[in-house]
Amino acid sequence: MTLFEWSDDLLVGVLEIDDQHQRLVELINILHDTVINPDQDSDKRIMKEIIEELFDYTEAHFSIEQYLMGLHAYPESSAHMAEHGKFIDNIRQFERDFKENGTSVREDTLAFLKDWLYNHIMKVDKAFGQYLNSKGVY
Ligand SMILES: [Fe+2]
Ligand SMILES: [Fe+2]
């Protein structure tokens, strides 16, 4: 079962951002598949790689959004960036728990990642997408 079903309702109308959101959804689903179908030997190593990729990709994605905010003088940038910052703190904590404390990735962690991303895209990124569209960026 797919945890996070992509829907075009999530599109914010800016190609680069939408492509990255689709990749983030895909990575969350790959991590979810690994969590629900553990393979004893490769489990931990694969999970570590997926977590690193998901979190690095998230940071890179936020940087690109924030770069576009600066470039187009987005008036709501500080509130938007504060949301990104809080989420980064959360995912770095998961990463530390996983790598240093050996905590396994739990379904509620994945539900948190999914819910956060869904809500962030639907509200905050969509508002930003509309602003970019109004500046001729698609
Ligand atoms: Fe964002
Ligand atoms: Fe985003």
Tab-separated table of N, CA and C and ligand atoms in Angstrom:
chain	number	residue	atom	x	y	z
A	1	MET	N	0.844	-1.200	0.000
A	1	MET	CA	0.000	0.000	0.000
A	1	MET	C	0.880	1.250	0.000
A	2	THR	N	0.515	2.170	-0.872
A	2	THR	CA	1.282	3.417	-0.940
A	2	THR	C	0.849	4.332	0.200
A	3	LEU	N	1.825	4.851	0.911
A	3	LEU	CA	1.501	5.728	2.050
A	3	LEU	C	0.951	7.071	1.566
A	4	PHE	N	1.664	7.638	0.596
A	4	PHE	CA	1.372	9.008	0.176
A	4	PHE	C	1.063	8.984	-1.318
A	5	GLU	N	-0.209	8.981	-1.628
A	5	GLU	CA	-0.647	8.916	-3.020
A	5	GLU	C	-0.525	10.312	-3.628
A	6	TRP	N	0.284	10.438	-4.684
A	6	TRP	CA	0.404	11.746	-5.345
A	6	TRP	C	-0.929	12.115	-5.979
A	7	SER	N	-1.301	13.367	-5.856
A	7	SER	CA	-2.495	13.845	-6.541
A	7	SER	C	-2.161	15.204	-7.131
A	8	ASP	N	-2.727	15.494	-8.295
A	8	ASP	CA	-2.456	16.783	-8.935
A	8	ASP	C	-3.034	17.955	-8.142
A	9	ASP	N	-3.840	17.660	-7.131
A	9	ASP	CA	-4.268	18.720	-6.204
A	9	ASP	C	-3.060	19.361	-5.526
A	10	LEU	N	-1.952	18.613	-5.485
A	10	LEU	CA	-0.753	19.107	-4.807
A	10	LEU	C	0.068	20.064	-5.680
A	11	LEU	N	-0.263	20.154	-6.954
A	11	LEU	CA	0.527	21.015	-7.840
A	11	LEU	C	0.430	22.475	-7.401
A	12	VAL	N	1.586	23.142	-7.363
A	12	VAL	CA	1.588	24.562	-6.978
A	12	VAL	C	1.746	25.473	-8.199
A	13	GLY	N	1.992	24.885	-9.370
A	13	GLY	CA	2.010	25.676	-10.602
A	13	GLY	C	3.378	26.207	-11.000
A	14	VAL	N	4.428	25.719	-10.324
A	14	VAL	CA	5.794	26.090	-10.717
A	14	VAL	C	6.533	24.772	-10.957
A	15	LEU	N	6.956	24.561	-12.184
A	15	LEU	CA	7.450	23.253	-12.617
A	15	LEU	C	8.547	22.670	-11.733
A	16	GLU	N	9.563	23.492	-11.456
A	16	GLU	CA	10.708	23.000	-10.683
A	16	GLU	C	10.271	22.561	-9.283
A	17	ILE	N	9.418	23.355	-8.654
A	17	ILE	CA	8.933	23.028	-7.306
A	17	ILE	C	8.055	21.778	-7.349
A	18	ASP	N	7.188	21.699	-8.337
A	18	ASP	CA	6.301	20.530	-8.438
A	18	ASP	C	7.095	19.239	-8.667
A	19	ASP	N	8.113	19.307	-9.507
A	19	ASP	CA	8.955	18.117	-9.740
A	19	ASP	C	9.616	17.674	-8.438
A	20	GLN	N	10.100	18.642	-7.663
A	20	GLN	CA	10.781	18.293	-6.414
A	20	GLN	C	9.792	17.732	-5.399
A	21	HIS	N	8.589	18.289	-5.340
A	21	HIS	CA	7.578	17.735	-4.424
A	21	HIS	C	7.256	16.288	-4.795
A	22	GLN	N	7.177	16.015	-6.099
A	22	GLN	CA	6.882	14.645	-6.519
A	22	GLN	C	7.989	13.690	-6.083
A	23	ARG	N	9.212	14.145	-6.194
A	23	ARG	CA	10.348	13.312	-5.758
A	23	ARG	C	10.305	13.092	-4.238
A	24	LEU	N	9.957	14.127	-3.478
A	24	LEU	CA	9.865	13.989	-2.022
A	24	LEU	C	8.786	12.969	-1.643
A	25	VAL	N	7.656	13.032	-2.325
A	25	VAL	CA	6.570	12.075	-2.066
A	25	VAL	C	7.068	10.657	-2.369
A	26	GLU	N	7.791	10.528	-3.489
A	26	GLU	CA	8.323	9.223	-3.889
A	26	GLU	C	9.295	8.676	-2.833
A	27	LEU	N	10.164	9.546	-2.328
A	27	LEU	CA	11.148	9.103	-1.323
A	27	LEU	C	10.459	8.692	-0.013
A	28	ILE	N	9.430	9.420	0.383
A	28	ILE	CA	8.684	9.042	1.595
A	28	ILE	C	8.051	7.659	1.385
A	29	ASN	N	7.528	7.415	0.184
A	29	ASN	CA	6.920	6.110	-0.100
A	29	ASN	C	7.961	4.993	-0.115
A	30	ILE	N	9.135	5.269	-0.657
A	30	ILE	CA	10.197	4.250	-0.674
A	30	ILE	C	10.597	3.917	0.766
A	31	LEU	N	10.735	4.951	1.587
A	31	LEU	CA	11.088	4.720	2.997
A	31	LEU	C	9.983	3.912	3.687
A	32	HIS	N	8.765	4.250	3.407
A	32	HIS	CA	7.630	3.525	3.996
A	32	HIS	C	7.656	2.042	3.586
A	33	ASP	N	7.907	1.776	2.305
A	33	ASP	CA	7.971	0.376	1.843
A	33	ASP	C	9.065	-0.383	2.577
A	34	THR	N	10.183	0.280	2.818
A	34	THR	CA	11.293	-0.379	3.522
A	34	THR	C	10.921	-0.662	4.973
A	35	VAL	N	10.145	0.253	5.558
A	35	VAL	CA	9.759	0.077	6.963
A	35	VAL	C	8.745	-1.057	7.110
A	36	ILE	N	7.805	-1.149	6.172
A	36	ILE	CA	6.781	-2.194	6.334
A	36	ILE	C	7.198	-3.548	5.778
A	37	ASN	N	8.207	-3.570	4.897
A	37	ASN	CA	8.709	-4.858	4.373
A	37	ASN	C	10.190	-5.016	4.697
A	38	PRO	N	10.522	-5.127	5.957
A	38	PRO	CA	11.953	-5.160	6.288
A	38	PRO	C	12.634	-6.419	5.759
A	39	ASP	N	13.817	-6.221	5.243
A	39	ASP	CA	14.645	-7.330	4.772
A	39	ASP	C	15.816	-7.376	5.759
A	40	GLN	N	15.891	-8.472	6.510
A	40	GLN	CA	16.795	-8.535	7.672
A	40	GLN	C	18.226	-8.068	7.401
A	41	ASP	N	18.775	-8.459	6.221
A	41	ASP	CA	20.185	-8.180	5.984
A	41	ASP	C	20.439	-6.735	5.576
A	42	SER	N	19.667	-6.265	4.620
A	42	SER	CA	19.999	-4.962	4.039
A	42	SER	C	19.194	-3.828	4.655
A	43	ASP	N	18.219	-4.217	5.464
A	43	ASP	CA	17.289	-3.275	6.063
A	43	ASP	C	17.903	-1.955	6.535
A	44	LYS	N	18.781	-2.069	7.488
A	44	LYS	CA	19.331	-0.899	8.168
A	44	LYS	C	20.147	-0.008	7.207
A	45	ARG	N	20.946	-0.657	6.367
A	45	ARG	CA	21.816	0.087	5.464
A	45	ARG	C	20.972	0.838	4.415
A	46	ILE	N	19.995	0.125	3.858
A	46	ILE	CA	19.144	0.765	2.846
A	46	ILE	C	18.365	1.910	3.479
A	47	MET	N	17.857	1.665	4.684
A	47	MET	CA	17.083	2.696	5.369
A	47	MET	C	17.934	3.942	5.594
A	48	LYS	N	19.174	3.718	5.982
A	48	LYS	CA	20.077	4.842	6.235
A	48	LYS	C	20.258	5.657	4.958
A	49	GLU	N	20.444	4.947	3.838
A	49	GLU	CA	20.637	5.652	2.567
A	49	GLU	C	19.394	6.447	2.164
A	50	ILE	N	18.224	5.820	2.352
A	50	ILE	CA	16.988	6.510	1.953
A	50	ILE	C	16.754	7.730	2.849
A	51	ILE	N	16.996	7.555	4.139
A	51	ILE	CA	16.818	8.675	5.064
A	51	ILE	C	17.739	9.825	4.681
A	52	GLU	N	18.999	9.495	4.385
A	52	GLU	CA	19.939	10.549	3.995
A	52	GLU	C	19.475	11.248	2.725
A	53	GLU	N	19.044	10.445	1.766
A	53	GLU	CA	18.617	11.044	0.501
A	53	GLU	C	17.371	11.917	0.714
A	54	LEU	N	16.421	11.409	1.468
A	54	LEU	CA	15.191	12.159	1.721
A	54	LEU	C	15.483	13.485	2.427
A	55	PHE	N	16.334	13.434	3.439
A	55	PHE	CA	16.586	14.629	4.221
A	55	PHE	C	17.469	15.624	3.468
A	56	ASP	N	18.460	15.110	2.746
A	56	ASP	CA	19.301	16.015	1.946
A	56	ASP	C	18.472	16.667	0.838
A	57	TYR	N	17.616	15.859	0.241
A	57	TYR	CA	16.780	16.389	-0.841
A	57	TYR	C	15.818	17.444	-0.300
A	58	THR	N	15.298	17.190	0.899
A	58	THR	CA	14.395	18.163	1.532
A	58	THR	C	15.121	19.485	1.752
A	59	GLU	N	16.338	19.410	2.267
A	59	GLU	CA	17.102	20.644	2.524
A	59	GLU	C	17.402	21.386	1.230
A	60	ALA	N	17.774	20.632	0.197
A	60	ALA	CA	18.075	21.260	-1.094
A	60	ALA	C	16.813	21.911	-1.659
A	61	HIS	N	15.700	21.218	-1.500
A	61	HIS	CA	14.426	21.757	-1.987
A	61	HIS	C	14.067	23.064	-1.267
A	62	PHE	N	14.210	23.069	0.041
A	62	PHE	CA	13.913	24.283	0.807
A	62	PHE	C	14.836	25.423	0.370
A	63	SER	N	16.101	25.100	0.137
A	63	SER	CA	17.048	26.144	-0.299
A	63	SER	C	16.610	26.761	-1.618
A	64	ILE	N	16.131	25.918	-2.523
A	64	ILE	CA	15.708	26.439	-3.826
A	64	ILE	C	14.462	27.315	-3.670
A	65	GLU	N	13.514	26.869	-2.850
A	65	GLU	CA	12.333	27.717	-2.614
A	65	GLU	C	12.766	29.052	-2.005
A	66	GLN	N	13.671	28.981	-1.058
A	66	GLN	CA	14.088	30.208	-0.376
A	66	GLN	C	14.881	31.137	-1.306
A	67	TYR	N	15.643	30.537	-2.212
A	67	TYR	CA	16.347	31.320	-3.216
A	67	TYR	C	15.328	32.076	-4.096
A	68	LEU	N	14.266	31.358	-4.498
A	68	LEU	CA	13.220	31.987	-5.323
A	68	LEU	C	12.483	33.080	-4.547
A	69	MET	N	12.325	32.883	-3.223
A	69	MET	CA	11.687	33.916	-2.393
A	69	MET	C	12.497	35.202	-2.432
A	70	GLY	N	13.801	35.061	-2.297
A	70	GLY	CA	14.681	36.226	-2.315
A	70	GLY	C	14.666	36.897	-3.679
A	71	LEU	N	14.758	36.074	-4.709
A	71	LEU	CA	14.837	36.567	-6.080
A	71	LEU	C	13.601	37.377	-6.459
A	72	HIS	N	12.435	36.949	-5.958
A	72	HIS	CA	11.185	37.600	-6.350
A	72	HIS	C	10.570	38.410	-5.205
A	73	ALA	N	11.394	38.722	-4.193
A	73	ALA	CA	10.978	39.595	-3.082
A	73	ALA	C	9.632	39.165	-2.478
A	74	TYR	N	9.544	37.884	-2.128
A	74	TYR	CA	8.294	37.338	-1.586
A	74	TYR	C	8.018	37.934	-0.202
A	75	PRO	N	6.871	38.600	-0.001
A	75	PRO	CA	6.648	39.283	1.281
A	75	PRO	C	6.413	38.337	2.473
A	76	GLU	N	5.995	37.079	2.190
A	76	GLU	CA	5.723	36.143	3.296
A	76	GLU	C	6.912	35.224	3.575
A	77	SER	N	8.094	35.609	3.118
A	77	SER	CA	9.215	34.665	3.195
A	77	SER	C	9.606	34.283	4.626
A	78	SER	N	9.515	35.214	5.583
A	78	SER	CA	10.013	34.824	6.912
A	78	SER	C	9.137	33.762	7.570
A	79	ALA	N	7.805	33.873	7.420
A	79	ALA	CA	6.921	32.841	7.988
A	79	ALA	C	7.153	31.500	7.289
A	80	HIS	N	7.316	31.560	5.963
A	80	HIS	CA	7.534	30.328	5.192
A	80	HIS	C	8.860	29.663	5.597
A	81	MET	N	9.896	30.492	5.708
A	81	MET	CA	11.207	29.946	6.089
A	81	MET	C	11.205	29.392	7.509
A	82	ALA	N	10.397	30.006	8.391
A	82	ALA	CA	10.322	29.495	9.767
A	82	ALA	C	9.732	28.086	9.766
A	83	GLU	N	8.740	27.838	8.900
A	83	GLU	CA	8.172	26.481	8.800
A	83	GLU	C	9.224	25.486	8.318
A	84	HIS	N	9.997	25.893	7.309
A	84	HIS	CA	11.065	25.018	6.827
A	84	HIS	C	12.047	24.713	7.956
A	85	GLY	N	12.404	25.758	8.693
A	85	GLY	CA	13.409	25.603	9.749
A	85	GLY	C	12.968	24.622	10.826
A	86	LYS	N	11.704	24.716	11.223
A	86	LYS	CA	11.187	23.807	12.249
A	86	LYS	C	11.204	22.362	11.756
A	87	PHE	N	10.834	22.201	10.486
A	87	PHE	CA	10.807	20.850	9.929
A	87	PHE	C	12.206	20.257	9.846
A	88	ILE	N	13.179	21.076	9.456
A	88	ILE	CA	14.570	20.607	9.397
A	88	ILE	C	15.021	20.154	10.792
A	89	ASP	N	14.671	20.909	11.828
A	89	ASP	CA	15.020	20.496	13.193
A	89	ASP	C	14.432	19.125	13.507
A	90	ASN	N	13.174	18.932	13.125
A	90	ASN	CA	12.518	17.640	13.362
A	90	ASN	C	13.214	16.495	12.644
A	91	ILE	N	13.521	16.699	11.352
A	91	ILE	CA	14.096	15.576	10.617
A	91	ILE	C	15.538	15.298	11.043
A	92	ARG	N	16.248	16.342	11.455
A	92	ARG	CA	17.610	16.089	11.951
A	92	ARG	C	17.551	15.281	13.252
A	93	GLN	N	16.537	15.537	14.065
A	93	GLN	CA	16.362	14.752	15.296
A	93	GLN	C	16.074	13.277	14.966
A	94	PHE	N	15.225	13.046	13.974
A	94	PHE	CA	14.954	11.649	13.554
A	94	PHE	C	16.240	10.989	13.099
A	95	GLU	N	17.011	11.743	12.325
A	95	GLU	CA	18.247	11.194	11.779
A	95	GLU	C	19.210	10.814	12.914
A	96	ARG	N	19.309	11.698	13.902
A	96	ARG	CA	20.190	11.398	15.039
A	96	ARG	C	19.698	10.172	15.810
A	97	ASP	N	18.383	10.115	16.062
A	97	ASP	CA	17.813	8.970	16.771
A	97	ASP	C	18.127	7.680	16.025
A	98	PHE	N	18.004	7.747	14.712
A	98	PHE	CA	18.206	6.561	13.892
A	98	PHE	C	19.680	6.147	13.867
A	99	LYS	N	20.547	7.119	13.631
A	99	LYS	CA	21.972	6.794	13.440
A	99	LYS	C	22.699	6.574	14.752
A	100	GLU	N	22.419	7.443	15.734
A	100	GLU	CA	23.216	7.376	16.965
A	100	GLU	C	22.565	6.501	18.012
A	101	ASN	N	21.241	6.550	18.099
A	101	ASN	CA	20.567	5.792	19.149
A	101	ASN	C	19.970	4.480	18.647
A	102	GLY	N	20.108	4.224	17.325
A	102	GLY	CA	19.637	2.954	16.781
A	102	GLY	C	18.124	2.790	16.795
A	103	THR	N	17.412	3.903	16.947
A	103	THR	CA	15.953	3.837	16.943
A	103	THR	C	15.468	3.471	15.540
A	104	SER	N	14.519	2.555	15.438
A	104	SER	CA	14.032	2.216	14.100
A	104	SER	C	13.007	3.261	13.655
A	105	VAL	N	12.847	3.358	12.328
A	105	VAL	CA	11.882	4.314	11.794
A	105	VAL	C	10.492	3.752	12.058
A	106	ARG	N	9.647	4.547	12.681
A	106	ARG	CA	8.321	4.036	13.024
A	106	ARG	C	7.269	4.602	12.078
A	107	GLU	N	6.151	3.916	12.047
A	107	GLU	CA	5.086	4.355	11.146
A	107	GLU	C	4.583	5.748	11.511
A	108	ASP	N	4.619	6.077	12.816
A	108	ASP	CA	4.130	7.414	13.180
A	108	ASP	C	5.085	8.510	12.716
A	109	THR	N	6.372	8.178	12.612
A	109	THR	CA	7.332	9.137	12.055
A	109	THR	C	7.006	9.400	10.587
A	110	LEU	N	6.738	8.312	9.870
A	110	LEU	CA	6.390	8.453	8.457
A	110	LEU	C	5.091	9.218	8.278
A	111	ALA	N	4.128	8.962	9.164
A	111	ALA	CA	2.856	9.682	9.093
A	111	ALA	C	3.104	11.166	9.329
A	112	PHE	N	4.007	11.474	10.253
A	112	PHE	CA	4.350	12.875	10.507
A	112	PHE	C	4.952	13.513	9.246
A	113	LEU	N	5.916	12.836	8.609
A	113	LEU	CA	6.561	13.376	7.407
A	113	LEU	C	5.520	13.636	6.322
A	114	LYS	N	4.672	12.647	6.128
A	114	LYS	CA	3.635	12.754	5.100
A	114	LYS	C	2.680	13.910	5.409
A	115	ASP	N	2.166	13.957	6.625
A	115	ASP	CA	1.184	14.992	6.976
A	115	ASP	C	1.805	16.385	6.890
A	116	TRP	N	3.038	16.482	7.377
A	116	TRP	CA	3.681	17.792	7.330
A	116	TRP	C	3.835	18.244	5.885
A	117	LEU	N	4.367	17.369	5.034
A	117	LEU	CA	4.610	17.756	3.642
A	117	LEU	C	3.296	18.093	2.947
A	118	TYR	N	2.290	17.261	3.158
A	118	TYR	CA	0.991	17.510	2.526
A	118	TYR	C	0.453	18.888	2.934
A	119	ASN	N	0.408	19.145	4.233
A	119	ASN	CA	-0.157	20.413	4.715
A	119	ASN	C	0.670	21.620	4.274
A	120	HIS	N	1.986	21.450	4.289
A	120	HIS	CA	2.868	22.546	3.881
A	120	HIS	C	2.654	22.879	2.397
A	121	ILE	N	2.608	21.855	1.570
A	121	ILE	CA	2.400	22.100	0.134
A	121	ILE	C	1.039	22.755	-0.092
A	122	MET	N	0.008	22.194	0.534
A	122	MET	CA	-1.348	22.662	0.257
A	122	MET	C	-1.568	24.109	0.690
A	123	LYS	N	-0.917	24.518	1.774
A	123	LYS	CA	-1.162	25.891	2.247
A	123	LYS	C	-0.027	26.827	1.843
A	124	VAL	N	1.142	26.555	2.411
A	124	VAL	CA	2.237	27.523	2.341
A	124	VAL	C	2.882	27.553	0.946
A	125	ASP	N	3.160	26.372	0.382
A	125	ASP	CA	3.790	26.356	-0.943
A	125	ASP	C	2.819	26.807	-2.033
A	126	LYS	N	1.546	26.487	-1.866
A	126	LYS	CA	0.574	26.926	-2.879
A	126	LYS	C	0.468	28.450	-2.902
A	127	ALA	N	0.476	29.066	-1.737
A	127	ALA	CA	0.417	30.525	-1.678
A	127	ALA	C	1.654	31.112	-2.365
A	128	PHE	N	2.798	30.487	-2.116
A	128	PHE	CA	4.043	30.944	-2.747
A	128	PHE	C	3.975	30.721	-4.264
A	129	GLY	N	3.443	29.593	-4.683
A	129	GLY	CA	3.297	29.294	-6.112
A	129	GLY	C	2.445	30.346	-6.809
A	130	GLN	N	1.358	30.733	-6.147
A	130	GLN	CA	0.485	31.751	-6.745
A	130	GLN	C	1.222	33.080	-6.896
A	131	TYR	N	2.012	33.391	-5.876
A	131	TYR	CA	2.796	34.627	-5.938
A	131	TYR	C	3.782	34.565	-7.110
A	132	LEU	N	4.479	33.438	-7.227
A	132	LEU	CA	5.443	33.308	-8.330
A	132	LEU	C	4.728	33.411	-9.678
A	133	ASN	N	3.584	32.769	-9.800
A	133	ASN	CA	2.806	32.864	-11.045
A	133	ASN	C	2.478	34.328	-11.358
A	134	SER	N	2.141	35.080	-10.307
A	134	SER	CA	1.787	36.493	-10.520
A	134	SER	C	2.995	37.303	-10.999
A	135	LYS	N	4.208	36.743	-10.752
A	135	LYS	CA	5.443	37.398	-11.229
A	135	LYS	C	5.901	36.798	-12.561
A	136	GLY	N	5.066	35.931	-13.131
A	136	GLY	CA	5.400	35.337	-14.428
A	136	GLY	C	6.283	34.103	-14.339
A	137	VAL	N	6.398	33.524	-13.136
A	137	VAL	CA	7.230	32.318	-12.968
A	137	VAL	C	6.303	31.105	-12.908
A	138	TYR	N	6.559	30.131	-13.784
A	138	TYR	CA	5.714	28.935	-13.835
A	138	TYR	C	6.531	27.665	-13.762
B	1	FE	FE	8.024	25.423	1.326
B	2	FE	FE	8.028	22.803	-1.032
